[in-house]
mmCIF file of C-alpha atoms in Angstrom:
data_model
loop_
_atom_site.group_PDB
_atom_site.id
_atom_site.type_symbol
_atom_site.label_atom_id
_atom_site.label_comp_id
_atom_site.label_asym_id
_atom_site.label_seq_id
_atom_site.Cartn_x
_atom_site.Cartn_y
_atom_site.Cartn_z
ATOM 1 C CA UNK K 26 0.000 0.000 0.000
ATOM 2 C CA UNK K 27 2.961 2.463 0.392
ATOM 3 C CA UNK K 28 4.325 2.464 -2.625
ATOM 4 C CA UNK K 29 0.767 3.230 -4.182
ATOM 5 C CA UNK K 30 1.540 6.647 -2.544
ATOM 6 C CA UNK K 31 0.969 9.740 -4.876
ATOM 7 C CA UNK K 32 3.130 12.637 -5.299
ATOM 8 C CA UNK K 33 2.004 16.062 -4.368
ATOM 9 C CA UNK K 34 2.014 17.998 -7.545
ATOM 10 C CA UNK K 35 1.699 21.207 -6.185
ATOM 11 C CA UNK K 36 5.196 21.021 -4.960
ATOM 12 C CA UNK K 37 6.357 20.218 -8.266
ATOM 13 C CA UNK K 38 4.803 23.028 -9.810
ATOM 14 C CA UNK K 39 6.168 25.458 -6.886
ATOM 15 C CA UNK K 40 9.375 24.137 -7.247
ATOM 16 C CA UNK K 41 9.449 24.982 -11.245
ATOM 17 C CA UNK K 42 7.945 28.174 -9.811
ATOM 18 C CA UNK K 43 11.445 28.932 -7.749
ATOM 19 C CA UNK K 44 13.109 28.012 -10.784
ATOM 20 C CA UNK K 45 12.148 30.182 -13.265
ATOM 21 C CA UNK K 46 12.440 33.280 -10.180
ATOM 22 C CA UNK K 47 15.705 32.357 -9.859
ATOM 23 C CA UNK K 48 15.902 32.848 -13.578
ATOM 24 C CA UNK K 49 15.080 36.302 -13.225
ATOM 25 C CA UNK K 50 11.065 35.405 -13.951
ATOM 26 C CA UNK K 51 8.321 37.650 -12.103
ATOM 27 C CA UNK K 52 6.240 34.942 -10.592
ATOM 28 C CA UNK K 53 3.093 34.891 -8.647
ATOM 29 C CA UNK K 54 2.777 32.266 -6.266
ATOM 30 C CA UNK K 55 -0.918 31.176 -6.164
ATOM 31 C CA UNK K 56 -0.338 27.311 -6.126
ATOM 32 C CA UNK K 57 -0.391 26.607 -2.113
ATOM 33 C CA UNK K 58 -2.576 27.399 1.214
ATOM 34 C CA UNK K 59 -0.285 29.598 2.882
ATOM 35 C CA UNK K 60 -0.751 33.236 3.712
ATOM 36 C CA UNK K 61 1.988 35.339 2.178
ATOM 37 C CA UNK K 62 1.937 37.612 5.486
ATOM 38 C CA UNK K 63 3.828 36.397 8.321
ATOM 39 C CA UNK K 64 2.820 36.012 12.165
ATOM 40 C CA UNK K 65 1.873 39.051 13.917
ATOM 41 C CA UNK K 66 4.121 41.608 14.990
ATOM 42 C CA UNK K 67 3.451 41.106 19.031
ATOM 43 C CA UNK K 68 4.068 37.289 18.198
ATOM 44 C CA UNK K 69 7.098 38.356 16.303
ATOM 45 C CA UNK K 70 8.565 40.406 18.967
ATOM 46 C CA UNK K 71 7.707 38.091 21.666
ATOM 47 C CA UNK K 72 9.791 35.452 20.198
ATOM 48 C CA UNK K 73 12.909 37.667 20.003
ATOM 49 C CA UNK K 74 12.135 38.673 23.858
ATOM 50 C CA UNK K 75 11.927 34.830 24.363
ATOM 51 C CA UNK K 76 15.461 34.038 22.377
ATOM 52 C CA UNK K 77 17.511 36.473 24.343
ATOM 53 C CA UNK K 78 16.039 35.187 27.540
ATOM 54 C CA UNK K 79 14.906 31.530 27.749
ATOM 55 C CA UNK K 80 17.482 28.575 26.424
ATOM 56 C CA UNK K 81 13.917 26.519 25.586
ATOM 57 C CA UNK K 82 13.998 22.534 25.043
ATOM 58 C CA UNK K 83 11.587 20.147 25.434
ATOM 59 C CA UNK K 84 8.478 22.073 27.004
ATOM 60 C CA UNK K 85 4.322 21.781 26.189
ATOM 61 C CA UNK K 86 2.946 25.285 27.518
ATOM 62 C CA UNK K 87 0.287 25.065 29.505
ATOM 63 C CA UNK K 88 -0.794 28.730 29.091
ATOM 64 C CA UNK K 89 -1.126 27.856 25.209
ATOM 65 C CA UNK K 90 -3.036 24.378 26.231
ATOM 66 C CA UNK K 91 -5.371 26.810 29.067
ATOM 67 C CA UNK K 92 -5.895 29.689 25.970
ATOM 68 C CA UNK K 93 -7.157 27.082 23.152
ATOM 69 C CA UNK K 94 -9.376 25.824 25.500
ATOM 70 C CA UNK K 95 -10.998 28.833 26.200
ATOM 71 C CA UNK K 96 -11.260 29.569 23.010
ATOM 72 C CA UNK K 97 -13.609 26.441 22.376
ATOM 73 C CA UNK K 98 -15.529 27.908 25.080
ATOM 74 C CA UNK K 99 -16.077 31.493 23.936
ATOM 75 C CA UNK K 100 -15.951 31.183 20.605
ATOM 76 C CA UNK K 101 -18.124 27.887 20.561
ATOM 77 C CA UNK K 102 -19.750 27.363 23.621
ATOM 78 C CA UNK K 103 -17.718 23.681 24.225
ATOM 79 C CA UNK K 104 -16.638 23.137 27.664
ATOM 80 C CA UNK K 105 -13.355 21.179 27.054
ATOM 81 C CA UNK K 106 -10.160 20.685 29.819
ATOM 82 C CA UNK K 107 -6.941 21.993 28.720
ATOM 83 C CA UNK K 108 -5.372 18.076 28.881
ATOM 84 C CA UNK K 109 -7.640 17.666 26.415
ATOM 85 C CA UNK K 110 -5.556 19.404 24.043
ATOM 86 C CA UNK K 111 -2.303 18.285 22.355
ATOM 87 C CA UNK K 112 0.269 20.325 21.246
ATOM 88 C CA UNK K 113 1.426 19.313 17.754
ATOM 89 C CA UNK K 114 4.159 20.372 14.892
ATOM 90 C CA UNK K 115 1.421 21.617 13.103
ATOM 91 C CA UNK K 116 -1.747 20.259 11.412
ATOM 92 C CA UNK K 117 -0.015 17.441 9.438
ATOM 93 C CA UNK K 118 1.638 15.624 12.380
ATOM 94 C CA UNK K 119 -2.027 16.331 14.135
ATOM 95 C CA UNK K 120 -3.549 14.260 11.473
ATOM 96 C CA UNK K 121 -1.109 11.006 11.830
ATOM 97 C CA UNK K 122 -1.549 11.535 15.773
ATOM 98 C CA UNK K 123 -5.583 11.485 15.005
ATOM 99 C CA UNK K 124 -5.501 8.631 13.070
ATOM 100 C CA UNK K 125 -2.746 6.467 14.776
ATOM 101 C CA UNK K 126 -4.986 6.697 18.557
ATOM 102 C CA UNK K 127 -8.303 6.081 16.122
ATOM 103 C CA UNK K 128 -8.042 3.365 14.165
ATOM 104 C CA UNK K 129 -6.098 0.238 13.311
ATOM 105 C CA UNK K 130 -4.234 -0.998 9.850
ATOM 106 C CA UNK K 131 -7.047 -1.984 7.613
ATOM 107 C CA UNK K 132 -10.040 0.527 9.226
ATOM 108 C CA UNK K 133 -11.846 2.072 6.504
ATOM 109 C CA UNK K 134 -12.358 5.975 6.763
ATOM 110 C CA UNK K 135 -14.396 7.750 4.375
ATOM 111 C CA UNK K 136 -13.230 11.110 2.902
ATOM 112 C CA UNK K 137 -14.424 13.393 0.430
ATOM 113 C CA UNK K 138 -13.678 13.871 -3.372
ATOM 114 C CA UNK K 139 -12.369 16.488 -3.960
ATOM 115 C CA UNK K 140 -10.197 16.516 -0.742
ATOM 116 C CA UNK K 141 -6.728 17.809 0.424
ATOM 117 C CA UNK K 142 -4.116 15.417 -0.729
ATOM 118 C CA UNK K 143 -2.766 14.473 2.337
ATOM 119 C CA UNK K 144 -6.383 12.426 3.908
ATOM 120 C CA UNK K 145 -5.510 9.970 1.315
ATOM 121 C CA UNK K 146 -1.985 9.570 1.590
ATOM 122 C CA UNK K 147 -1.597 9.798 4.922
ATOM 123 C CA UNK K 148 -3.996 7.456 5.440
ATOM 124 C CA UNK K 149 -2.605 4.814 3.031
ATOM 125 C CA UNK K 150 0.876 5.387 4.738
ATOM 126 C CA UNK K 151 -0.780 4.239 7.789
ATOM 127 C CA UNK K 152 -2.011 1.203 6.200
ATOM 128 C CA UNK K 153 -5.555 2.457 6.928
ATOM 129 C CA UNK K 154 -7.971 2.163 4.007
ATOM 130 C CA UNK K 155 -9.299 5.133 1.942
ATOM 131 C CA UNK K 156 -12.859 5.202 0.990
ATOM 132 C CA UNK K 157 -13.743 8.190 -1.344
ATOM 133 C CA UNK K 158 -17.154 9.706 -1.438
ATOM 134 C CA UNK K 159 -18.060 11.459 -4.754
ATOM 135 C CA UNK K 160 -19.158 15.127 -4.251
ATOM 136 C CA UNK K 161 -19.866 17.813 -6.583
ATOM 137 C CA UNK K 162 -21.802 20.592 -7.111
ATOM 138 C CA UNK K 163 -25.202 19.380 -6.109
ATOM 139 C CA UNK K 164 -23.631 18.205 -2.976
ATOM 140 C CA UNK K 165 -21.577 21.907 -2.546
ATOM 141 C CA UNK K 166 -18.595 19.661 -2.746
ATOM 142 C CA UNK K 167 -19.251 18.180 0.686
ATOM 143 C CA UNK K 168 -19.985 14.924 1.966
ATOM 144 C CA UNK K 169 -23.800 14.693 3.661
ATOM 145 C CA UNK K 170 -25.091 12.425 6.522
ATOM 146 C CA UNK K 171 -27.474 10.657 3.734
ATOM 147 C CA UNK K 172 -24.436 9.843 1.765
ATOM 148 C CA UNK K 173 -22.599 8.343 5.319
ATOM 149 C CA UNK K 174 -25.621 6.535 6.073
ATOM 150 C CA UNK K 175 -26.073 5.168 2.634
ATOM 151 C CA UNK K 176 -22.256 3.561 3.151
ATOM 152 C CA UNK K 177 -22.792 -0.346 3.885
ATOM 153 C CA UNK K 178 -20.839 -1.745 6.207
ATOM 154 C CA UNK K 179 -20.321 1.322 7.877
ATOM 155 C CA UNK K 180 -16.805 2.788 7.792
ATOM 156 C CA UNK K 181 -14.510 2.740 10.603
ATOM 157 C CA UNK K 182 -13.821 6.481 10.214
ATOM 158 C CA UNK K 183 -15.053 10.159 8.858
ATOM 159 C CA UNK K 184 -12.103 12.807 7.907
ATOM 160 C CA UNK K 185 -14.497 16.109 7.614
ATOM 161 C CA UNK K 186 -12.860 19.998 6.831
ATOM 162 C CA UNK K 187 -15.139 22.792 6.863
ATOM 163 C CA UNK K 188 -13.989 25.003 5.471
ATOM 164 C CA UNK K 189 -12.653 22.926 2.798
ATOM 165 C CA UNK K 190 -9.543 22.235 0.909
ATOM 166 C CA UNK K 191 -9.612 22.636 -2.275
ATOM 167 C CA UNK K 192 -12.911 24.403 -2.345
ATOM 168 C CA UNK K 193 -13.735 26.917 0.163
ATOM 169 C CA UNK K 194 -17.080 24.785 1.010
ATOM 170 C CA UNK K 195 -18.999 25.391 4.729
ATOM 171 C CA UNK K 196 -21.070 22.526 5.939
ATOM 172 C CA UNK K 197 -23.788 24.102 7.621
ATOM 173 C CA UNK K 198 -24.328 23.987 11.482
ATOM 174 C CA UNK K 199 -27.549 21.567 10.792
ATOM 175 C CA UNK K 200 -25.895 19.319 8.630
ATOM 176 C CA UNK K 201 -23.219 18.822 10.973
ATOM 177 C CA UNK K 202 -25.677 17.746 13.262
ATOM 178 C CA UNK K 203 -27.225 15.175 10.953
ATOM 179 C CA UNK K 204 -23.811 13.870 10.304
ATOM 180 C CA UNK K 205 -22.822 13.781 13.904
ATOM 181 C CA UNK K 206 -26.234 11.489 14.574
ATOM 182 C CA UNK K 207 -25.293 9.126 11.742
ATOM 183 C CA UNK K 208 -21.952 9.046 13.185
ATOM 184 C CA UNK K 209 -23.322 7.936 16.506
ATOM 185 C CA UNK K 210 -26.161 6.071 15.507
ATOM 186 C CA UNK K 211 -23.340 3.743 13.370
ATOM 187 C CA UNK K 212 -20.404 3.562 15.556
ATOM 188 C CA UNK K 213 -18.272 5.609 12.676
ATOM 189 C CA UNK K 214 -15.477 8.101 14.513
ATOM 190 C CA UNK K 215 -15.482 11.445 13.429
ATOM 191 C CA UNK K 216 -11.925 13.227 13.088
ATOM 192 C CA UNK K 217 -12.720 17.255 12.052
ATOM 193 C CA UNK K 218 -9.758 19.291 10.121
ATOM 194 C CA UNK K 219 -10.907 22.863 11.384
ATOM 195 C CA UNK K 220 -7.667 24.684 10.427
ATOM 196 C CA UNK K 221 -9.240 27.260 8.297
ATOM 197 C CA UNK K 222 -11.317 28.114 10.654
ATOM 198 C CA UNK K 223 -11.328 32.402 11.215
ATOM 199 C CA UNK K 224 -11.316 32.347 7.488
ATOM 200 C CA UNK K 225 -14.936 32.614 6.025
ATOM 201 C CA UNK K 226 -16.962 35.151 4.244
ATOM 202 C CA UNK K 227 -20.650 34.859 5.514
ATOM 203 C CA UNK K 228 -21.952 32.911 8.691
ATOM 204 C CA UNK K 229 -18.897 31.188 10.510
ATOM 205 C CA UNK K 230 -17.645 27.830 10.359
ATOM 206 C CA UNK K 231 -18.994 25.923 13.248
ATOM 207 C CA UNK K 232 -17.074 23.198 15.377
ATOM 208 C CA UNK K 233 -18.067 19.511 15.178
ATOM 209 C CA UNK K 234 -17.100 19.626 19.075
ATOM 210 C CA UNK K 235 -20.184 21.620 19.231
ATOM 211 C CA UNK K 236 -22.581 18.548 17.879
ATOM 212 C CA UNK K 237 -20.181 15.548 18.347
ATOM 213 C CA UNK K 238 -18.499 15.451 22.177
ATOM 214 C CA UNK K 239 -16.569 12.525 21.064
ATOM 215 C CA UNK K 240 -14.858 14.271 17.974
ATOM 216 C CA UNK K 241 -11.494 14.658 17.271
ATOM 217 C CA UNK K 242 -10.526 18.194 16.315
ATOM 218 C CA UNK K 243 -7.269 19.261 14.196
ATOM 219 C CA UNK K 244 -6.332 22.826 13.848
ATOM 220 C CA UNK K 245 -3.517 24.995 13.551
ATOM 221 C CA UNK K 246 -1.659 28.178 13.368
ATOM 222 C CA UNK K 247 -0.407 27.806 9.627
ATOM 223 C CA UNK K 248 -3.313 29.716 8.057
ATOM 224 C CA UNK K 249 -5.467 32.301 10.188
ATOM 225 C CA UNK K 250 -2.963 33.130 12.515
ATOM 226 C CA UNK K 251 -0.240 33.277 9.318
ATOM 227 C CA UNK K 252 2.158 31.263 11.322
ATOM 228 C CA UNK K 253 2.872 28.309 8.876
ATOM 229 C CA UNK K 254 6.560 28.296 8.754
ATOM 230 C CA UNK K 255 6.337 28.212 12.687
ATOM 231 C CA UNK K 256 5.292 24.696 12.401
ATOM 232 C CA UNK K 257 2.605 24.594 15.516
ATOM 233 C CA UNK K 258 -0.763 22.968 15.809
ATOM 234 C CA UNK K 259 -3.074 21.432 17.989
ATOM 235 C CA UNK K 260 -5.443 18.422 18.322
ATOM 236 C CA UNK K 261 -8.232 18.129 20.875
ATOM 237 C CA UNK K 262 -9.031 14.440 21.648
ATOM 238 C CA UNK K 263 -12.294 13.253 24.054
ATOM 239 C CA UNK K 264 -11.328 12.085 27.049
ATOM 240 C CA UNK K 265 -11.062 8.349 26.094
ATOM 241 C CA UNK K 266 -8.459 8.797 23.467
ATOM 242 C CA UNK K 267 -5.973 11.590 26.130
ATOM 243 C CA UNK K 268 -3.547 8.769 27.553
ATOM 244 C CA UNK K 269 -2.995 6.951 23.897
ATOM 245 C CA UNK K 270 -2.679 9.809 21.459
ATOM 246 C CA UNK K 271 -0.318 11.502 24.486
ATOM 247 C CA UNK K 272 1.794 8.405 24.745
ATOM 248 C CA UNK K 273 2.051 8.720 20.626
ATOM 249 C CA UNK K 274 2.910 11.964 20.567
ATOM 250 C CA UNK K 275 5.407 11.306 22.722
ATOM 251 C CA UNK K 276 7.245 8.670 20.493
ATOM 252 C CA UNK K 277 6.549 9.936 17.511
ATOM 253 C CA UNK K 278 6.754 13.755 17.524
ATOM 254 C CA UNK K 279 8.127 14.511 21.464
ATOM 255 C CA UNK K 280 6.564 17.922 21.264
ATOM 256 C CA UNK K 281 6.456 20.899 19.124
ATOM 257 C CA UNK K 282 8.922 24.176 19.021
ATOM 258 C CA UNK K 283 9.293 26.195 22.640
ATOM 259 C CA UNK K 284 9.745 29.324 20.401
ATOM 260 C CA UNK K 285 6.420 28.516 18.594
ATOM 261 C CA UNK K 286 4.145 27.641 21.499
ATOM 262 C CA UNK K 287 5.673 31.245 23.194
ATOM 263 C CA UNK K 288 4.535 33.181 20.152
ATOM 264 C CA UNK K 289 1.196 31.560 19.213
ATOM 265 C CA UNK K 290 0.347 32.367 22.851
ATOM 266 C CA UNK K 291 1.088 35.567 21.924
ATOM 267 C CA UNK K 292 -0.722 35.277 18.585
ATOM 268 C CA UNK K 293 -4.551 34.338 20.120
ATOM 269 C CA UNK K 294 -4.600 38.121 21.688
ATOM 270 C CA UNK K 295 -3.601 39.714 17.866
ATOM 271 C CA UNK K 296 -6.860 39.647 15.981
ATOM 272 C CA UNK K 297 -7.306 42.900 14.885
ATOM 273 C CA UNK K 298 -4.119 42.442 12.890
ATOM 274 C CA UNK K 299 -5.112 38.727 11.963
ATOM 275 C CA UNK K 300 -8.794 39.754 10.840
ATOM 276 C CA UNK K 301 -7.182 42.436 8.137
ATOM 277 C CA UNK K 302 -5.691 39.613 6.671
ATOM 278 C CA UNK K 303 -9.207 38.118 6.310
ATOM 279 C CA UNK K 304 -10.307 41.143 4.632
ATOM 280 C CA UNK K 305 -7.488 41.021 2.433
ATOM 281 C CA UNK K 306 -8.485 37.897 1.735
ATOM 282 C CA UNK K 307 -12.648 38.864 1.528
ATOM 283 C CA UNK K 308 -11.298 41.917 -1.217
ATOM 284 C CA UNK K 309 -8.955 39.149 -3.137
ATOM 285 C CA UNK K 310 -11.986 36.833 -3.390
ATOM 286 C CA UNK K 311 -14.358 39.389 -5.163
ATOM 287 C CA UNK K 312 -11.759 40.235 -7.581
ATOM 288 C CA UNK K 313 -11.197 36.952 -8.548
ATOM 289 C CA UNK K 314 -15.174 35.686 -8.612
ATOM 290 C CA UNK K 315 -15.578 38.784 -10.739
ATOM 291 C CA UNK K 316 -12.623 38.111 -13.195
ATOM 292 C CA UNK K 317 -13.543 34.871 -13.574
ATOM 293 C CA UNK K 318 -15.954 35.616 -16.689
ATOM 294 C CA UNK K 319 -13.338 36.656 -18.765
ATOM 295 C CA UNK K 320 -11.611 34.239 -17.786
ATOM 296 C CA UNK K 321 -14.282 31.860 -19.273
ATOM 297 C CA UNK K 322 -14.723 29.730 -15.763
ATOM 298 C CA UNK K 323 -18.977 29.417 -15.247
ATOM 299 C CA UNK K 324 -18.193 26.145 -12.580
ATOM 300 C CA UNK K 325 -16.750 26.650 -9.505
ATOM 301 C CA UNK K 326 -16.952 25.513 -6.188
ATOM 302 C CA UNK K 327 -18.598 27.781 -3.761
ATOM 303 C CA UNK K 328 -15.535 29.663 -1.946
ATOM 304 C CA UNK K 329 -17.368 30.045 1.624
ATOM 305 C CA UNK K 330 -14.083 30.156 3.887
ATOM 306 C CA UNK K 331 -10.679 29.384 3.210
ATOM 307 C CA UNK K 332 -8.976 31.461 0.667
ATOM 308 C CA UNK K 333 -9.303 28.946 -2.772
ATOM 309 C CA UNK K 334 -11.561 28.898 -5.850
ATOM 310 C CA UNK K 335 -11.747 25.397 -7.206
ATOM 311 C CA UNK K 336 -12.380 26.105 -11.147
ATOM 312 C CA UNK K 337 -13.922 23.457 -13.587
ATOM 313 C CA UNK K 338 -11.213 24.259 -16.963
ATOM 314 C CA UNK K 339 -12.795 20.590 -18.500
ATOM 315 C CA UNK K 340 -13.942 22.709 -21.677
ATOM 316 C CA UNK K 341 -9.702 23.686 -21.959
ATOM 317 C CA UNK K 342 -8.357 20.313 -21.055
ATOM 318 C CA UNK K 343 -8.375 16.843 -19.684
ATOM 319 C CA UNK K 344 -5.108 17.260 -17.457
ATOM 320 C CA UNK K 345 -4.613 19.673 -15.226
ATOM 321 C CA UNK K 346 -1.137 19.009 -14.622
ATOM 322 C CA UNK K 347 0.153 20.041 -17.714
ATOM 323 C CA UNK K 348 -2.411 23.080 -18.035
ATOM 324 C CA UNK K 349 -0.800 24.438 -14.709
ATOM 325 C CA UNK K 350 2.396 23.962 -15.854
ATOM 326 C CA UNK K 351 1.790 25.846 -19.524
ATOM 327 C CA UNK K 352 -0.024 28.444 -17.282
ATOM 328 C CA UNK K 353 3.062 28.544 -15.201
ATOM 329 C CA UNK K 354 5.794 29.168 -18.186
ATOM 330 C CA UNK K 355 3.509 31.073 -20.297
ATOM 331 C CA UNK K 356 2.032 33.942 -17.918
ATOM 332 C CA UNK K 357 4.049 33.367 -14.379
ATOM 333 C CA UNK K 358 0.634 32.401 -12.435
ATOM 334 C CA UNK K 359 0.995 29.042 -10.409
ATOM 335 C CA UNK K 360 -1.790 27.038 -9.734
ATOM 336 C CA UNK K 361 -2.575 24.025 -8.069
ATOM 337 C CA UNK K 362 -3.405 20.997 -10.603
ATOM 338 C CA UNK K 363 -7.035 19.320 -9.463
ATOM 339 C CA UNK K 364 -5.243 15.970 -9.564
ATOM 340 C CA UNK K 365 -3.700 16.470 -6.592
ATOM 341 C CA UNK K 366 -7.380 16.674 -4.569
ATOM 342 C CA UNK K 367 -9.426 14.771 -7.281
ATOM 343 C CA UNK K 368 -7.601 11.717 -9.231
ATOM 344 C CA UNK K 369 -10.535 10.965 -11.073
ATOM 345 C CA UNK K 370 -12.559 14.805 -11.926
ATOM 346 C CA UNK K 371 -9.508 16.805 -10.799
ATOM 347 C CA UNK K 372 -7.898 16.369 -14.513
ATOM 348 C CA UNK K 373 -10.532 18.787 -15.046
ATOM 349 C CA UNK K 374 -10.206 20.958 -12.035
ATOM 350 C CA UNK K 375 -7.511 23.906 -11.025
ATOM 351 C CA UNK K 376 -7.079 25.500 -7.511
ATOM 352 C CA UNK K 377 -6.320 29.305 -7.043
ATOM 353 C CA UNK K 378 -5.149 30.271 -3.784
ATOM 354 C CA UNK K 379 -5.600 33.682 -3.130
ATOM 355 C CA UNK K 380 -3.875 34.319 0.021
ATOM 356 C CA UNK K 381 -1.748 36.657 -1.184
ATOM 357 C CA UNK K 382 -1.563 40.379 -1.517
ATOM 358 C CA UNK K 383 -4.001 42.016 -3.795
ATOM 359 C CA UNK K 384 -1.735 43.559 -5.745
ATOM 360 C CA UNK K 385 -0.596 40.460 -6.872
ATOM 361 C CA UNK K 386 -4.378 39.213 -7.838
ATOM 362 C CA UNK K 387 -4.795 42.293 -9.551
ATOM 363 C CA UNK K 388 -1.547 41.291 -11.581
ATOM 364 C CA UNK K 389 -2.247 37.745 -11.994
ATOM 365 C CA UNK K 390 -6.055 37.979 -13.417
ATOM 366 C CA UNK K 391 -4.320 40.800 -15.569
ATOM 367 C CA UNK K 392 -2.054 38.282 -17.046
ATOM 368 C CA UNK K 393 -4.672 35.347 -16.973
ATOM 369 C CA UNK K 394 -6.785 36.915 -18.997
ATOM 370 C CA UNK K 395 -5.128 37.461 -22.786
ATOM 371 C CA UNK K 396 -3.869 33.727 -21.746
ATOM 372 C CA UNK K 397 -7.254 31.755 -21.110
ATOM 373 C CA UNK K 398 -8.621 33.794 -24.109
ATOM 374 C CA UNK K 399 -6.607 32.540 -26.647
ATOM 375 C CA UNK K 400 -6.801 28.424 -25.104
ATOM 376 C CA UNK K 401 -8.423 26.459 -27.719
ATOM 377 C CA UNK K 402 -11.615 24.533 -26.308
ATOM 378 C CA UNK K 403 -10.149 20.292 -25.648
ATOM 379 C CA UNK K 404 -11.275 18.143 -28.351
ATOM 380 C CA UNK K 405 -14.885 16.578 -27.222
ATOM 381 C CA UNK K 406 -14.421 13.011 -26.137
#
């Protein structure tokens, strides 16, 4: 089962991206999820306090552990205990800890398609099975309790993100219910990747805490707080699960970065700063929804949160790979290819990320535009 592990094409196509800067090339990078700000200036400066005063090592902050859990409780009304959460390198080693304490080799957990890359890899590293779930536009590009409980036997597992990666999608708050009931009802664990939430457009992303006790929650500082190079996450397990995914962590990942954990503590009390990113991100969207006309793209995926816009380019080509690369070379714009969320519909599929500032939107659609004009239509099958 490892070595039916895919590559990550995005990195390729960043890493011709680098290339052709180094070159001398102008090049706007619009191919991953990461904000092109960096982590707030009181985080900033309270990590260069912390350097010239604290020789760090092997620590898990309890202030940091004490502030996350408050902000389940403010921001979504879930009582949790601050040994509840664990301290992670980020959202990626969150996800191995989830599904290492969940499940064993050979569980089945059910993901959706599109989804981020990593649910399917990760999971087939772990010798866990993969089961994809179709969803498209009728179904927002989300999975739905009907289409869990229509899943015989049930699956071991549920990976869920709201908002999504690649499309922006929100499951609403009485959906999640519904799912959580299925869920329950069927014995199926639910494991909720929440790290974009602080980054929607309309009515908020809600916590699965909030409708399923017994979740698992993964989030992290990498996109709302801007802190992605910091490497610092966090996972919130029920009460069950504390003693196993802590003795994991332990052997697998000891703990993440003292200098992190000082300035993400730092970080949760910055959101006037962090929240004009989001409306950076809120002005980037409408220029891009409104370019996207002339850009010929009528199918996209509904960009509630996050900062993407999944684009159907099916009447251009049958492989997105090569599109984003010839999109790449030709106008300096890198995209994501949909393969790398979609293996079967994402030849048809590109991801924008539009975390970035909006001058460079304004210069990318600018460029995009002469460029999708003159694209031929793909020959019809």
């Amino acid at each position: 089962m490892v070595s039916q592990i895919d590559p990550f094409h995005a990195i390729a196509i960043s890493r011709e991206a680098h290339r052709l800067e180094a070159e001398g090339r102008s090049i706007l990078h619009m191919e991953f999820g990461q904000p092109s700000t960096g982590a707030p200036a009181a985080a900033i400066a309270q990590a260069h306090r912390v350097l010239d005063s604290d020789p760090m090592g092997y620590w898990e902050s309890p202030a940091l552990k004490e502030r996350i859990a408050l902000h389940y409780r403010d921001r979504h009304g879930v009582a949790i205990d601050a040994e509840q959460v664990l301290l992670t390198c980020g959202a990626s080693p969150g996800l191995v800890l989830a599904l290492t304490s969940l499940f064993m080799p050979g569980d089945r957990v059910v993901i959706a398609r599109p989804g981020y890359v990593a649910y399917r890899n990760t999971l087939k590293t772990l010798y866990l099975e993969p089961q994809e779930v179709a969803c498209g536009p009728a179904e927002r590009y989300q999975i739905s309790a009907a289409a869990i409980e229509a899943i015989n036997p049930p699956p071991h597992g549920l990976i869920l993100a709201s908002p999504a990666n690649p499309t922006g999608t929100i499951i609403p708050p009485e959906e999640l219910a519904r799912i959580a009931t299925v869920c329950a009802a069927r014995g199926i664990r639910i494991i909720s990747d929440e790290i974009y939430h602080g980054l929607s457009y309309g009515t908020p992303a809600h916590s699965m805490l909030e409708y399923a006790p017994d979740a698992v929650v993964v989030n992290s500082f990498s996109k709302y707080f801007s802190m992605a190079g910091w490497r610092l996450g966090w996972v919130v397990f029920p009460r069950d699960l504390i003693e196993a995914a802590r003795a994991r962590m332990g052997n697998l990942f000891l703990m993440p970065p003292s200098l992190a954990q000082h300035a993400g503590l730092t970080a949760f009390d910055c959101r006037e700063e962090l929240d004009g990113h989001v409306a950076t991100y809120r002005r980037n969207r409408e220029l891009l929804l409104a370019a996207l006309p002339a850009l010929g793209l009528q199918e996209i995926a509904p960009p509630d949160g996050a900062f993407y816009i999944y684009a159907d380019v099916g009447h251009l080509t049958d492989d997105s790979l090569s599109f984003c690369q010839r999109l790449l070379r030709d106008t300096g714009v890198a995209t994501a290819p949909g393969i790398d969320f979609d293996p079967q519909d994402g030849r048809r599929h590109i991801r924008f990320s539009f975390a970035v500032a909006t001058t460079q939107i304004e210069d990318a659609i600018a460029r995009m535009i002469p460029w999708f004009k003159a694209q031929k239509p793909a020959a019809a099958d």
